[in-house]
Amino acid sequence: MRYIDLRSDTVTQPCEGMRRAMYEAEVGDDVYGEDPSVRRLEELMAAATGKEAALFVTSGTQGNLVALLTHCQRGAEVILEAESHIFYYEVGGMSALGGLIPVRVQGEYGVLPPAAVKAAIRGDNIHYPATGLVCLENTHNRAGGAVATIPQMQAVADVAHEHGLPVHLDGARLFNAAAALGEPVARVASPVDTVSVCLSKGLGAPVGSVLCGPRDFIARARKYRKMLGGGLRQAGILAAAGIYALTHNVERLPEDHANACYLAEGLQEIPGIQLDMRSVQTNIVIFDVSGTGLTAPEVSVRLLAHGVKANATSDRTIRFVTHLNVNREDCSLALQRVKEALGR
Ligand SMILES: *Cc1c(COP(=O)(O)O)cnc(C)c1O
């Protein structure tokens, strides 16, 4: 049986053209700053996000951690959304390795309310830890790929900046957000000081993220990347895949969004499944299966037996993610298999 893999947009396989670009990449030792392909990728990404400089990192997790270490002193508090990826899925690196304290603020569809952010910022009191940073996430993973608008981001950034705090954006799926908003990526990133963008999600590269921000920030971040073991040598082999992704896989992102919408509409019709269409804005569909009488992990086992790979994101919810290796036909077949798996 051919599996339809909807676990994540990280499961994409590099196509022939991307592999050829990697094979032919001009390379050098990037720790010496001598890899022309890495430098080109960093320039392209800095331009795309409208920032002065950029740094190629191994993963989104490393990009966020490097950003947090560069922005904050040990012992500082970092304000982030309650279900943010940095808090939820990054192994607690900010605390374990950075000595940083997460301050979780409940968002609505992943969007932080500016007043709640303002209330979470520490005042000037000898007993308090200092607030060091405010983090945003767009699109928001656990909110089902929901998008924050530019004014929503700007409102939070304004609060942070009024208090002298920098703003970091976990933009693992920034290009999806820009596609959904119909805005240039640089405009979506304009409210924030720094942004980390994944090449290995919807953009379809096998490895890598890029951290973008002011020139002096990126110079300091380079040192933290080295500290974390992310100083790669002939990394141009990987950067070439990223350049290929930026030039070939951005314009097709709306296809993934349309496929996710198609999946969501089909899932909604299946008895026992509940779904909030308002959260389906990009390439992620999170749906509640508790009405089937099964737990989400049980449903995921059944789906696998019927040729659909999907992750449970809680006891009640399953996540489907569309990507460039899943077309409309696959989505239609996946819906059929869900019905079979649930005996509908
Ligand atoms: C996937 C993801 C990351 C981390 O990326 P990795 O490359 O898997 O480390 C960070 N933030 C968000 C929102 C993500 O979805």
Coordinates of C-alpha atoms and ligand atoms in Angstrom, one line a residue:
M1 CA 0.0 0.0 0.0
R2 CA 1.2 3.5 -0.8
Y3 CA 1.0 5.6 2.3
I4 CA -0.3 9.1 2.3
D5 CA 1.9 10.9 4.7
L6 CA 0.1 13.8 6.4
R7 CA 2.2 13.8 9.6
S8 CA 4.1 17.0 8.8
D9 CA 5.3 19.1 6.0
T10 CA 8.8 18.0 7.1
V11 CA 8.4 14.6 5.3
T12 CA 8.9 15.9 1.8
Q13 CA 11.5 14.3 -0.4
P14 CA 14.0 16.5 -2.3
C15 CA 13.1 16.3 -6.0
E16 CA 15.6 15.6 -8.8
G17 CA 16.2 19.3 -9.5
M18 CA 16.9 20.0 -5.9
R19 CA 19.3 17.1 -5.6
R20 CA 21.1 18.3 -8.8
A21 CA 21.4 21.8 -7.3
M22 CA 23.0 20.2 -4.1
Y23 CA 25.3 18.0 -6.2
E24 CA 26.5 21.0 -8.2
A25 CA 26.8 23.4 -5.3
E26 CA 29.9 25.5 -5.0
V27 CA 31.1 25.1 -1.4
G28 CA 33.8 26.2 1.1
D29 CA 34.3 26.2 4.8
D30 CA 31.4 28.2 6.3
V31 CA 33.0 28.5 9.7
Y32 CA 35.6 30.6 7.9
G33 CA 32.7 32.4 6.1
E34 CA 34.0 30.9 2.8
D35 CA 31.0 29.0 1.5
P36 CA 29.5 30.9 -1.4
S37 CA 26.3 28.9 -1.5
V38 CA 25.6 29.6 2.2
R39 CA 26.4 33.3 1.8
R40 CA 24.0 33.4 -1.2
L41 CA 21.2 31.7 0.7
E42 CA 21.8 34.1 3.7
E43 CA 21.6 37.1 1.3
L44 CA 18.5 35.8 -0.4
M45 CA 16.8 35.2 2.9
A46 CA 17.8 38.5 4.4
A47 CA 16.3 40.2 1.4
A48 CA 13.2 38.1 1.5
T49 CA 12.5 39.0 5.1
G50 CA 13.6 42.6 4.8
K51 CA 16.4 42.2 7.4
E52 CA 20.0 43.3 7.2
A53 CA 21.6 39.9 7.7
A54 CA 20.9 36.2 8.0
L55 CA 22.5 33.1 9.5
F56 CA 22.0 29.5 8.1
V57 CA 21.2 27.2 11.0
T58 CA 20.6 23.4 11.2
S59 CA 16.9 23.5 12.3
G60 CA 14.1 25.7 13.4
T61 CA 14.8 24.7 17.0
Q62 CA 18.4 25.8 16.7
G63 CA 17.3 29.1 15.0
N64 CA 14.9 29.9 17.8
L65 CA 17.4 28.9 20.5
V66 CA 20.2 30.9 19.0
A67 CA 17.9 33.9 18.8
L68 CA 16.8 33.6 22.4
L69 CA 20.4 33.2 23.6
T70 CA 21.5 36.2 21.6
H71 CA 18.6 38.4 22.7
C72 CA 18.6 37.5 26.4
Q73 CA 20.7 37.3 29.6
R74 CA 20.4 34.2 31.7
G75 CA 17.6 34.4 34.2
A76 CA 15.4 36.6 32.0
E77 CA 11.8 35.9 31.2
V78 CA 10.6 35.4 27.7
I79 CA 7.0 36.1 26.9
L80 CA 5.5 33.7 24.5
E81 CA 2.1 32.2 23.5
A82 CA 0.9 29.4 25.8
E83 CA 1.0 26.7 23.2
S84 CA 3.9 28.1 21.2
H85 CA 6.4 25.7 19.5
I86 CA 9.3 27.2 21.5
F87 CA 7.5 26.3 24.8
Y88 CA 5.9 23.1 23.7
Y89 CA 8.2 21.3 21.3
E90 CA 11.8 22.5 21.7
V91 CA 12.8 20.2 24.6
G92 CA 12.9 23.1 27.1
G93 CA 16.2 24.3 25.5
M94 CA 15.5 27.9 26.5
S95 CA 15.6 26.9 30.2
A96 CA 18.0 24.0 30.1
L97 CA 20.6 25.7 27.9
G98 CA 19.7 29.4 28.1
G99 CA 18.6 29.8 31.8
L100 CA 15.5 31.5 30.5
I101 CA 12.1 31.5 32.0
P102 CA 9.0 31.0 29.8
V103 CA 6.1 33.3 30.6
R104 CA 3.1 31.9 28.8
V105 CA 0.3 34.2 27.6
Q106 CA -2.9 32.6 26.2
G107 CA -3.6 33.6 22.6
E108 CA -6.6 33.4 20.4
Y109 CA -5.9 31.3 17.4
G110 CA -2.3 31.7 18.3
V111 CA -2.5 35.5 18.3
L112 CA -1.2 37.2 21.5
P113 CA -3.5 39.9 22.9
P114 CA -1.4 43.1 23.3
A115 CA -3.0 43.9 26.7
A116 CA -2.0 40.5 28.1
V117 CA 1.5 40.9 26.8
K118 CA 1.7 44.3 28.4
A119 CA 0.5 42.9 31.7
A120 CA 3.1 40.1 31.6
I121 CA 6.0 42.5 31.2
R122 CA 7.9 42.9 34.5
G123 CA 8.1 46.2 36.3
D124 CA 11.1 47.7 37.9
N125 CA 11.3 45.8 41.3
I126 CA 14.4 44.3 42.9
H127 CA 12.6 41.0 43.4
Y128 CA 11.6 40.5 39.8
P129 CA 13.4 38.7 37.0
A130 CA 13.9 41.0 34.0
T131 CA 11.7 40.5 30.9
G132 CA 14.1 39.9 28.0
L133 CA 12.1 39.2 24.9
V134 CA 8.6 38.8 23.4
C135 CA 8.2 35.9 20.9
L136 CA 5.5 35.5 18.2
E137 CA 4.7 32.5 16.1
N138 CA 3.3 32.9 12.6
T139 CA 1.8 30.6 11.3
H140 CA 0.9 29.1 14.7
N141 CA 1.5 25.3 14.7
R142 CA -0.8 24.2 17.6
A143 CA -3.4 26.7 16.6
G144 CA -3.8 24.7 13.4
G145 CA -1.6 26.9 11.1
A146 CA -3.7 30.0 11.9
V147 CA -2.3 33.3 10.7
A148 CA -1.7 36.5 12.6
T149 CA -2.3 39.6 10.5
I150 CA 0.4 42.3 10.2
P151 CA -1.6 44.8 12.4
Q152 CA -2.0 42.0 15.0
M153 CA 1.7 41.4 15.0
Q154 CA 2.4 45.2 15.0
A155 CA 0.2 45.8 18.0
V156 CA 2.2 43.3 20.1
A157 CA 5.5 44.5 18.8
D158 CA 4.5 48.1 19.6
V159 CA 3.9 47.1 23.3
A160 CA 7.2 45.3 23.4
H161 CA 9.2 48.1 21.8
E162 CA 7.5 50.7 24.1
H163 CA 9.0 48.8 27.0
G164 CA 12.4 48.5 25.3
L165 CA 12.0 44.8 24.5
P166 CA 13.0 43.1 21.3
V167 CA 10.6 40.9 19.4
H168 CA 11.5 37.5 17.9
L169 CA 9.2 35.7 15.4
D170 CA 9.2 31.9 15.2
G171 CA 8.5 32.1 11.5
A172 CA 9.0 28.4 10.7
R173 CA 6.0 28.8 8.3
L174 CA 6.4 32.5 7.6
F175 CA 6.1 31.9 3.8
N176 CA 2.8 30.1 4.5
A177 CA 1.6 33.1 6.5
A178 CA 2.6 35.5 3.7
A179 CA 0.9 33.4 1.1
A180 CA -2.3 33.3 3.2
L181 CA -2.2 37.1 3.8
G182 CA -1.3 37.8 0.1
E183 CA 1.5 40.0 1.4
P184 CA 5.3 40.0 0.7
V185 CA 7.2 38.0 3.3
A186 CA 9.2 41.2 4.3
R187 CA 6.0 43.0 5.2
V188 CA 4.8 40.2 7.4
A189 CA 8.2 40.2 9.1
S190 CA 8.4 44.0 9.3
P191 CA 7.0 44.3 12.9
V192 CA 9.6 42.0 14.4
D193 CA 13.4 42.5 15.1
T194 CA 14.4 38.9 14.3
V195 CA 12.8 36.0 12.6
S196 CA 13.7 32.3 12.1
V197 CA 12.3 30.6 9.0
C198 CA 12.3 26.9 8.2
L199 CA 13.4 25.7 4.7
S200 CA 12.6 22.1 5.6
K201 CA 8.8 22.5 6.1
G202 CA 6.5 23.7 3.3
L203 CA 9.4 24.9 1.3
G204 CA 10.6 21.3 0.9
A205 CA 14.3 21.4 1.6
P206 CA 15.8 18.4 3.4
V207 CA 17.6 20.5 6.1
G208 CA 17.9 23.9 7.5
S209 CA 16.5 27.2 8.7
V210 CA 17.6 30.7 8.5
L211 CA 17.7 33.3 11.3
C212 CA 17.4 36.9 10.1
G213 CA 17.8 40.2 11.9
P214 CA 20.1 43.3 12.3
R215 CA 23.7 42.9 11.2
D216 CA 25.2 43.2 14.7
F217 CA 22.6 40.7 16.1
I218 CA 23.5 38.2 13.5
A219 CA 27.2 38.6 14.1
R220 CA 26.6 37.8 17.8
A221 CA 24.2 34.9 16.9
R222 CA 27.0 33.4 14.8
K223 CA 29.0 32.8 17.9
Y224 CA 26.0 31.1 19.7
R225 CA 25.4 28.9 16.7
K226 CA 29.0 27.7 17.0
M227 CA 28.6 27.1 20.7
L228 CA 25.6 24.9 20.0
G229 CA 27.6 22.8 17.5
G230 CA 25.9 24.4 14.5
G231 CA 29.1 25.6 12.8
L232 CA 29.0 23.5 9.7
R233 CA 31.7 23.3 7.1
Q234 CA 30.8 22.7 3.4
A235 CA 27.2 23.5 4.2
G236 CA 26.7 24.9 0.7
I237 CA 25.4 21.4 -0.2
L238 CA 22.5 22.0 2.1
A239 CA 22.2 25.7 1.3
A240 CA 21.8 24.9 -2.3
A241 CA 18.7 22.9 -1.5
G242 CA 17.4 26.0 0.4
I243 CA 18.1 28.3 -2.6
Y244 CA 16.3 25.8 -4.9
A245 CA 13.4 25.8 -2.4
L246 CA 13.2 29.6 -2.3
T247 CA 13.2 29.8 -6.1
H248 CA 10.9 26.9 -6.9
N249 CA 8.6 26.1 -4.0
V250 CA 7.2 29.4 -2.8
E251 CA 4.7 30.1 -5.4
R252 CA 3.0 26.8 -5.1
L253 CA 2.2 27.1 -1.3
P254 CA -1.4 28.2 -2.0
E255 CA -1.9 24.7 -3.5
D256 CA -1.2 23.2 0.0
H257 CA -3.6 25.7 1.6
A258 CA -6.3 24.8 -0.9
N259 CA -5.7 21.0 -0.2
A260 CA -5.9 21.6 3.5
C261 CA -9.2 23.4 3.1
Y262 CA -10.5 20.5 0.9
L263 CA -9.4 18.0 3.5
A264 CA -11.1 20.0 6.3
E265 CA -14.4 20.3 4.4
G266 CA -14.4 16.5 3.7
L267 CA -13.5 15.7 7.4
Q268 CA -16.3 17.9 8.6
E269 CA -18.9 15.7 6.9
I270 CA -17.7 12.6 8.7
P271 CA -19.8 11.7 11.8
G272 CA -17.8 11.8 15.0
I273 CA -15.3 14.4 13.7
Q274 CA -15.4 18.0 14.8
L275 CA -13.5 20.7 13.2
D276 CA -13.2 24.5 13.6
M277 CA -13.0 25.8 10.0
R278 CA -11.8 29.2 11.4
S279 CA -8.5 27.6 12.3
V280 CA -7.9 26.2 8.8
Q281 CA -6.1 29.0 7.2
T282 CA -3.0 27.5 5.7
N283 CA -1.6 23.9 5.3
I284 CA -2.6 22.4 8.7
V285 CA -5.9 20.8 9.7
I286 CA -6.5 19.9 13.4
F287 CA -9.7 17.9 14.1
D288 CA -11.3 16.5 17.2
V289 CA -12.2 12.7 17.0
S290 CA -13.6 12.3 20.5
G291 CA -17.1 11.9 19.0
T292 CA -16.0 8.6 17.4
G293 CA -15.7 7.1 20.8
L294 CA -11.9 6.5 20.2
T295 CA -8.9 8.5 21.4
A296 CA -6.8 10.3 18.9
P297 CA -3.9 7.9 19.3
E298 CA -6.3 5.0 18.6
V299 CA -7.6 6.8 15.5
S300 CA -4.0 7.4 14.4
V301 CA -3.2 3.6 14.6
R302 CA -6.4 2.9 12.6
L303 CA -5.5 5.5 10.0
L304 CA -2.0 3.9 9.6
A305 CA -3.6 0.5 9.0
H306 CA -5.6 2.2 6.2
G307 CA -2.6 3.9 4.6
V308 CA -2.8 7.3 6.1
K309 CA 0.0 8.6 8.4
A310 CA -1.1 11.3 10.8
N311 CA -0.1 12.4 14.3
A312 CA -2.3 12.8 17.3
T313 CA -1.6 16.3 18.8
S314 CA -3.6 15.5 22.0
D315 CA -5.9 12.8 23.3
R316 CA -8.7 14.2 21.2
T317 CA -7.1 15.7 18.2
I318 CA -5.4 14.6 15.0
R319 CA -3.3 16.8 12.8
F320 CA -3.2 16.6 9.0
V321 CA -0.5 18.7 7.2
T322 CA -0.4 19.2 3.4
H323 CA 2.8 19.6 1.5
L324 CA 4.4 19.3 -1.9
N325 CA 4.3 15.5 -2.0
V326 CA 0.6 15.4 -1.5
N327 CA -1.8 16.3 -4.3
R328 CA -5.5 16.7 -4.5
E329 CA -6.0 13.1 -5.6
D330 CA -4.1 12.0 -2.5
C331 CA -6.3 14.2 -0.3
S332 CA -9.4 12.7 -1.8
L333 CA -8.1 9.2 -1.2
A334 CA -7.1 10.1 2.3
L335 CA -10.7 11.2 3.1
Q336 CA -11.9 7.9 1.7
R337 CA -9.5 6.0 4.0
V338 CA -10.5 8.0 7.0
K339 CA -14.1 7.0 6.5
E340 CA -13.0 3.3 6.1
A341 CA -10.8 3.5 9.2
L342 CA -13.7 4.8 11.3
G343 CA -16.1 2.3 9.8
R344 CA -18.3 5.1 8.3
Ligands
LIG1 C1 8.8 22.8 13.0 C2 8.7 24.1 13.8 C3 9.9 24.6 14.5 C4 11.2 23.8 14.6 O1 11.7 23.3 13.4 P1 12.7 22.1 13.4 O2 13.4 22.3 12.2 O3 11.8 20.9 13.4 O4 13.6 22.1 14.6 C5 9.8 25.8 15.1 N1 8.6 26.4 15.2 C6 7.5 26.0 14.6 C7 6.2 26.8 14.6 C8 7.5 24.8 13.9 O5 6.4 24.3 13.3

